[in-house]
mmCIF file with all atom_site columns, C-alpha atoms in Angstrom:
data_model
loop_
_atom_site.group_PDB
_atom_site.id
_atom_site.type_symbol
_atom_site.label_atom_id
_atom_site.label_alt_id
_atom_site.label_comp_id
_atom_site.label_asym_id
_atom_site.label_entity_id
_atom_site.label_seq_id
_atom_site.pdbx_PDB_ins_code
_atom_site.Cartn_x
_atom_site.Cartn_y
_atom_site.Cartn_z
_atom_site.occupancy
_atom_site.B_iso_or_equiv
_atom_site.pdbx_formal_charge
_atom_site.auth_seq_id
_atom_site.auth_comp_id
_atom_site.auth_asym_id
_atom_site.auth_atom_id
_atom_site.pdbx_PDB_model_num
ATOM 1   C CA . MET A 1 1   ? -0.422 -30.518 10.812 1.00 58.00 ? 2   MET A CA 1
ATOM 2   C CA . ILE A 1 2   ? 0.970  -32.377 13.840 1.00 61.00 ? 3   ILE A CA 1
ATOM 3   C CA . LEU A 1 3   ? 3.592  -33.984 11.711 1.00 57.00 ? 4   LEU A CA 1
ATOM 4   C CA . LYS A 1 4   ? 4.331  -30.726 10.201 1.00 57.00 ? 5   LYS A CA 1
ATOM 5   C CA . LYS A 1 5   ? 5.431  -29.387 14.063 1.00 54.00 ? 6   LYS A CA 1
ATOM 6   C CA . TYR A 1 6   ? 7.463  -32.942 14.502 1.00 50.00 ? 7   TYR A CA 1
ATOM 7   C CA . ILE A 1 7   ? 9.451  -32.322 12.076 1.00 50.00 ? 8   ILE A CA 1
ATOM 8   C CA . LEU A 1 8   ? 10.137 -29.026 13.213 1.00 46.00 ? 9   LEU A CA 1
ATOM 9   C CA . ILE A 1 9   ? 10.332 -29.474 16.863 1.00 48.00 ? 10  ILE A CA 1
ATOM 10  C CA . ILE A 1 10  ? 13.133 -31.948 15.322 1.00 47.00 ? 11  ILE A CA 1
ATOM 11  C CA . LEU A 1 11  ? 15.353 -29.648 12.836 1.00 46.00 ? 12  LEU A CA 1
ATOM 12  C CA . PHE A 1 12  ? 15.544 -27.365 16.093 1.00 47.00 ? 13  PHE A CA 1
ATOM 13  C CA . ILE A 1 13  ? 17.176 -29.614 18.049 1.00 48.00 ? 14  ILE A CA 1
ATOM 14  C CA . LEU A 1 14  ? 19.618 -31.253 15.661 1.00 48.00 ? 15  LEU A CA 1
ATOM 15  C CA . SER A 1 15  ? 20.933 -27.848 14.966 1.00 49.00 ? 16  SER A CA 1
ATOM 16  C CA . SER A 1 16  ? 20.950 -26.083 17.803 1.00 49.00 ? 17  SER A CA 1
ATOM 17  C CA . THR A 1 17  ? 22.774 -29.493 19.104 1.00 49.00 ? 18  THR A CA 1
ATOM 18  C CA . GLY A 1 18  ? 25.148 -29.185 16.399 1.00 51.00 ? 19  GLY A CA 1
ATOM 19  C CA . LEU A 1 19  ? 24.862 -30.249 13.708 1.00 58.00 ? 20  LEU A CA 1
ATOM 20  C CA . TYR A 1 20  ? 28.006 -28.793 12.172 1.00 69.00 ? 21  TYR A CA 1
ATOM 21  C CA . ALA A 1 21  ? 30.170 -29.896 15.976 1.00 83.00 ? 22  ALA A CA 1
ATOM 22  C CA . GLU A 1 22  ? 33.271 -31.465 16.109 1.00 91.00 ? 23  GLU A CA 1
ATOM 23  C CA . VAL A 1 23  ? 34.253 -33.983 19.029 1.00 94.00 ? 24  VAL A CA 1
ATOM 24  C CA . TYR A 1 24  ? 37.436 -33.847 20.511 1.00 96.00 ? 25  TYR A CA 1
ATOM 25  C CA . TYR A 1 25  ? 39.603 -36.011 22.962 1.00 95.00 ? 26  TYR A CA 1
ATOM 26  C CA . CYS A 1 26  ? 41.495 -34.343 25.128 1.00 96.00 ? 27  CYS A CA 1
ATOM 27  C CA . SER A 1 27  ? 44.264 -34.885 27.631 1.00 97.00 ? 28  SER A CA 1
ATOM 28  C CA . GLU A 1 28  ? 45.848 -33.143 29.800 1.00 97.00 ? 29  GLU A CA 1
ATOM 29  C CA . THR A 1 29  ? 49.690 -33.107 29.939 1.00 97.00 ? 30  THR A CA 1
ATOM 30  C CA . PHE A 1 30  ? 49.981 -30.500 32.860 1.00 96.00 ? 31  PHE A CA 1
ATOM 31  C CA . SER A 1 31  ? 47.880 -29.669 35.522 1.00 95.00 ? 32  SER A CA 1
ATOM 32  C CA . ARG A 1 32  ? 49.088 -27.295 38.066 1.00 95.00 ? 33  ARG A CA 1
ATOM 33  C CA . GLY A 1 33  ? 47.723 -24.734 40.523 1.00 92.00 ? 34  GLY A CA 1
ATOM 34  C CA . LEU A 1 34  ? 46.791 -23.605 44.165 1.00 89.00 ? 35  LEU A CA 1
ATOM 35  C CA . ASP A 1 35  ? 44.089 -25.508 46.404 1.00 84.00 ? 36  ASP A CA 1
ATOM 36  C CA . SER A 1 36  ? 41.241 -23.720 48.497 1.00 80.00 ? 37  SER A CA 1
ATOM 37  C CA . ASP A 1 37  ? 44.122 -22.075 50.942 1.00 82.00 ? 38  ASP A CA 1
ATOM 38  C CA . ARG A 1 38  ? 45.785 -21.213 47.778 1.00 84.00 ? 39  ARG A CA 1
ATOM 39  C CA . LYS A 1 39  ? 48.454 -22.921 48.401 1.00 89.00 ? 40  LYS A CA 1
ATOM 40  C CA . ASP A 1 40  ? 50.348 -24.096 45.176 1.00 93.00 ? 41  ASP A CA 1
ATOM 41  C CA . ILE A 1 41  ? 48.899 -27.666 44.218 1.00 91.00 ? 42  ILE A CA 1
ATOM 42  C CA . GLU A 1 42  ? 49.722 -30.371 40.680 1.00 92.00 ? 43  GLU A CA 1
ATOM 43  C CA . PHE A 1 43  ? 46.419 -31.420 40.219 1.00 90.00 ? 44  PHE A CA 1
ATOM 44  C CA . ASN A 1 44  ? 45.740 -35.457 38.809 1.00 92.00 ? 45  ASN A CA 1
ATOM 45  C CA . LEU A 1 45  ? 45.828 -34.956 34.813 1.00 95.00 ? 46  LEU A CA 1
ATOM 46  C CA . GLU A 1 46  ? 42.114 -35.192 33.499 1.00 93.00 ? 47  GLU A CA 1
ATOM 47  C CA . LYS A 1 47  ? 40.318 -36.427 30.392 1.00 95.00 ? 48  LYS A CA 1
ATOM 48  C CA . TYR A 1 48  ? 37.493 -34.382 28.903 1.00 91.00 ? 49  TYR A CA 1
ATOM 49  C CA . THR A 1 49  ? 34.906 -35.030 25.662 1.00 93.00 ? 50  THR A CA 1
ATOM 50  C CA . ILE A 1 50  ? 34.380 -31.494 23.868 1.00 94.00 ? 51  ILE A CA 1
ATOM 51  C CA . LYS A 1 51  ? 31.986 -31.366 21.317 1.00 93.00 ? 52  LYS A CA 1
ATOM 52  C CA . ILE A 1 52  ? 32.789 -27.967 18.805 1.00 92.00 ? 53  ILE A CA 1
ATOM 53  C CA . ASP A 1 53  ? 30.454 -26.152 17.243 1.00 91.00 ? 54  ASP A CA 1
ATOM 54  C CA . TRP A 1 54  ? 32.493 -24.303 14.868 1.00 89.00 ? 55  TRP A CA 1
ATOM 55  C CA . PHE A 1 55  ? 30.068 -23.048 12.779 1.00 88.00 ? 56  PHE A CA 1
ATOM 56  C CA . ASN A 1 56  ? 27.145 -21.287 16.484 1.00 89.00 ? 57  ASN A CA 1
ATOM 57  C CA . LYS A 1 57  ? 30.896 -20.776 18.087 1.00 90.00 ? 58  LYS A CA 1
ATOM 58  C CA . LYS A 1 58  ? 29.958 -23.636 21.218 1.00 90.00 ? 59  LYS A CA 1
ATOM 59  C CA . ILE A 1 59  ? 31.331 -25.553 22.689 1.00 91.00 ? 60  ILE A CA 1
ATOM 60  C CA . ILE A 1 60  ? 29.692 -28.822 24.397 1.00 90.00 ? 61  ILE A CA 1
ATOM 61  C CA . SER A 1 61  ? 31.426 -31.150 27.489 1.00 91.00 ? 62  SER A CA 1
ATOM 62  C CA . GLU A 1 62  ? 28.980 -32.972 30.037 1.00 90.00 ? 63  GLU A CA 1
ATOM 63  C CA . ASP A 1 63  ? 33.050 -33.599 32.137 1.00 88.00 ? 64  ASP A CA 1
ATOM 64  C CA . LEU A 1 64  ? 33.745 -29.585 32.697 1.00 86.00 ? 65  LEU A CA 1
ATOM 65  C CA . GLU A 1 65  ? 30.142 -28.963 33.054 1.00 84.00 ? 66  GLU A CA 1
ATOM 66  C CA . TYR A 1 66  ? 29.520 -26.796 29.508 1.00 85.00 ? 67  TYR A CA 1
ATOM 67  C CA . SER A 1 67  ? 26.067 -26.905 27.871 1.00 81.00 ? 68  SER A CA 1
ATOM 68  C CA . ILE A 1 68  ? 25.071 -24.806 25.003 1.00 78.00 ? 69  ILE A CA 1
ATOM 69  C CA . ASP A 1 69  ? 23.824 -22.325 26.344 1.00 82.00 ? 70  ASP A CA 1
ATOM 70  C CA . SER A 1 70  ? 25.914 -22.099 29.088 1.00 85.00 ? 71  SER A CA 1
ATOM 71  C CA . THR A 1 71  ? 29.236 -20.073 28.277 1.00 87.00 ? 72  THR A CA 1
ATOM 72  C CA . THR A 1 72  ? 30.145 -17.581 25.334 1.00 91.00 ? 73  THR A CA 1
ATOM 73  C CA . CYS A 1 73  ? 32.871 -18.338 22.954 1.00 91.00 ? 74  CYS A CA 1
ATOM 74  C CA . TYR A 1 74  ? 34.760 -16.420 20.125 1.00 90.00 ? 75  TYR A CA 1
ATOM 75  C CA . SER A 1 75  ? 36.047 -18.307 16.646 1.00 85.00 ? 76  SER A CA 1
ATOM 76  C CA . THR A 1 76  ? 38.810 -16.342 14.801 1.00 83.00 ? 77  THR A CA 1
ATOM 77  C CA . ILE A 1 77  ? 41.468 -17.228 12.333 1.00 79.00 ? 78  ILE A CA 1
ATOM 78  C CA . LEU A 1 78  ? 44.586 -16.286 13.944 1.00 77.00 ? 79  LEU A CA 1
ATOM 79  C CA . PHE A 1 79  ? 47.825 -15.064 12.275 1.00 79.00 ? 80  PHE A CA 1
ATOM 80  C CA . ASP A 1 80  ? 49.285 -17.831 11.438 1.00 82.00 ? 81  ASP A CA 1
ATOM 81  C CA . ASP A 1 81  ? 46.488 -19.193 9.519  1.00 83.00 ? 82  ASP A CA 1
ATOM 82  C CA . SER A 1 82  ? 45.343 -21.729 12.682 1.00 83.00 ? 83  SER A CA 1
ATOM 83  C CA . LYS A 1 83  ? 41.202 -21.653 13.956 1.00 89.00 ? 84  LYS A CA 1
ATOM 84  C CA . TYR A 1 84  ? 41.099 -20.869 16.962 1.00 90.00 ? 85  TYR A CA 1
ATOM 85  C CA . ILE A 1 85  ? 37.632 -21.043 19.460 1.00 93.00 ? 86  ILE A CA 1
ATOM 86  C CA . THR A 1 86  ? 37.915 -19.408 23.155 1.00 93.00 ? 87  THR A CA 1
ATOM 87  C CA . CYS A 1 87  ? 34.606 -19.891 25.917 1.00 93.00 ? 88  CYS A CA 1
ATOM 88  C CA . SER A 1 88  ? 34.366 -19.448 29.185 1.00 92.00 ? 89  SER A CA 1
ATOM 89  C CA . ASP A 1 89  ? 31.528 -19.592 31.610 1.00 89.00 ? 90  ASP A CA 1
ATOM 90  C CA . GLU A 1 90  ? 29.925 -17.528 34.312 1.00 86.00 ? 91  GLU A CA 1
ATOM 91  C CA . TYR A 1 91  ? 31.688 -18.867 37.449 1.00 83.00 ? 92  TYR A CA 1
ATOM 92  C CA . GLY A 1 92  ? 35.112 -17.984 35.617 1.00 85.00 ? 93  GLY A CA 1
ATOM 93  C CA . TYR A 1 93  ? 36.479 -21.306 34.043 1.00 89.00 ? 94  TYR A CA 1
ATOM 94  C CA . SER A 1 94  ? 37.970 -21.288 30.414 1.00 93.00 ? 95  SER A CA 1
ATOM 95  C CA . PHE A 1 95  ? 38.023 -23.956 27.335 1.00 94.00 ? 96  PHE A CA 1
ATOM 96  C CA . ALA A 1 96  ? 40.413 -22.309 24.704 1.00 95.00 ? 97  ALA A CA 1
ATOM 97  C CA . PHE A 1 97  ? 41.510 -24.981 21.632 1.00 95.00 ? 98  PHE A CA 1
ATOM 98  C CA . ASN A 1 98  ? 43.207 -24.071 18.353 1.00 94.00 ? 99  ASN A CA 1
ATOM 99  C CA . GLU A 1 99  ? 42.253 -26.431 15.608 1.00 92.00 ? 100 GLU A CA 1
ATOM 100 C CA . THR A 1 100 ? 45.460 -26.823 13.613 1.00 91.00 ? 101 THR A CA 1
ATOM 101 C CA . THR A 1 101 ? 48.056 -27.677 16.532 1.00 94.00 ? 102 THR A CA 1
ATOM 102 C CA . ARG A 1 102 ? 45.242 -29.944 18.789 1.00 96.00 ? 103 ARG A CA 1
ATOM 103 C CA . GLU A 1 103 ? 46.501 -27.815 21.738 1.00 97.00 ? 104 GLU A CA 1
ATOM 104 C CA . PHE A 1 104 ? 44.109 -26.764 24.346 1.00 96.00 ? 105 PHE A CA 1
ATOM 105 C CA . VAL A 1 105 ? 44.841 -25.372 27.498 1.00 96.00 ? 106 VAL A CA 1
ATOM 106 C CA . PHE A 1 106 ? 41.302 -25.226 30.276 1.00 94.00 ? 107 PHE A CA 1
ATOM 107 C CA . SER A 1 107 ? 40.794 -23.312 33.584 1.00 94.00 ? 108 SER A CA 1
ATOM 108 C CA . ARG A 1 108 ? 39.490 -22.411 36.018 1.00 88.00 ? 109 ARG A CA 1
ATOM 109 C CA . ALA A 1 109 ? 39.342 -19.002 38.315 1.00 85.00 ? 110 ALA A CA 1
ATOM 110 C CA . PHE A 1 110 ? 36.297 -19.433 40.550 1.00 76.00 ? 111 PHE A CA 1
ATOM 111 C CA . LEU A 1 111 ? 36.911 -17.086 43.686 1.00 72.00 ? 112 LEU A CA 1
ATOM 112 C CA . HIS A 1 112 ? 33.463 -17.143 45.447 1.00 68.00 ? 113 HIS A CA 1
ATOM 113 C CA . ALA A 1 113 ? 33.503 -15.876 49.184 1.00 67.00 ? 114 ALA A CA 1
ATOM 114 C CA . ASP A 1 114 ? 32.201 -18.990 50.648 1.00 67.00 ? 115 ASP A CA 1
ATOM 115 C CA . LYS A 1 115 ? 35.222 -20.969 51.432 1.00 64.00 ? 116 LYS A CA 1
ATOM 116 C CA . SER A 1 116 ? 32.992 -24.472 52.753 1.00 62.00 ? 117 SER A CA 1
ATOM 117 C CA . TYR A 1 117 ? 33.461 -26.266 49.716 1.00 60.00 ? 118 TYR A CA 1
ATOM 118 C CA . ASP A 1 118 ? 36.275 -26.889 46.906 1.00 67.00 ? 119 ASP A CA 1
ATOM 119 C CA . GLN A 1 119 ? 37.110 -23.711 45.034 1.00 73.00 ? 120 GLN A CA 1
ATOM 120 C CA . SER A 1 120 ? 40.789 -24.309 43.513 1.00 81.00 ? 121 SER A CA 1
ATOM 121 C CA . ILE A 1 121 ? 42.237 -22.349 40.510 1.00 89.00 ? 122 ILE A CA 1
ATOM 122 C CA . ALA A 1 122 ? 43.473 -23.817 38.672 1.00 91.00 ? 123 ALA A CA 1
ATOM 123 C CA . LEU A 1 123 ? 45.605 -24.313 34.438 1.00 95.00 ? 124 LEU A CA 1
ATOM 124 C CA . GLY A 1 124 ? 45.362 -26.676 32.667 1.00 95.00 ? 125 GLY A CA 1
ATOM 125 C CA . TYR A 1 125 ? 47.265 -27.756 28.979 1.00 97.00 ? 126 TYR A CA 1
ATOM 126 C CA . GLY A 1 126 ? 46.947 -30.405 26.398 1.00 97.00 ? 127 GLY A CA 1
ATOM 127 C CA . LYS A 1 127 ? 46.049 -31.865 23.027 1.00 97.00 ? 128 LYS A CA 1
ATOM 128 C CA . CYS A 1 128 ? 42.979 -33.210 21.620 1.00 96.00 ? 129 CYS A CA 1
ATOM 129 C CA . SER A 1 129 ? 42.208 -36.089 18.833 1.00 94.00 ? 130 SER A CA 1
ATOM 130 C CA . LYS A 1 130 ? 38.743 -36.036 16.473 1.00 90.00 ? 131 LYS A CA 1
ATOM 131 C CA . PHE A 1 131 ? 36.527 -39.258 17.121 1.00 81.00 ? 132 PHE A CA 1
#
């Protein structure tokens, strides 16, 4: 009975973390926005590792602080037959990725009233390669 429980737990963990996931390495080629004082700023170009689970419509990325349950994602086939996923979280961060072109867009639109910490508005664009 205990062995059966362990097997079920392992199967659950494997399926919930993305048995169908693909890992991508994404590099920004553009990153611009507004700083906390709402002045135009060019940001350092970032690099992200993203795990995309197309089957369950989920993304995971420690770099973007996306856990398996922190985002809401939509996946679709676009009019040009390219596969596309877009995800956002409760803080105003969003990530969109086109599997065909391997292009991505990352945005940050966090507008908390407390201005005592960095809450810049940002838009980043780049390309991803599959691991």
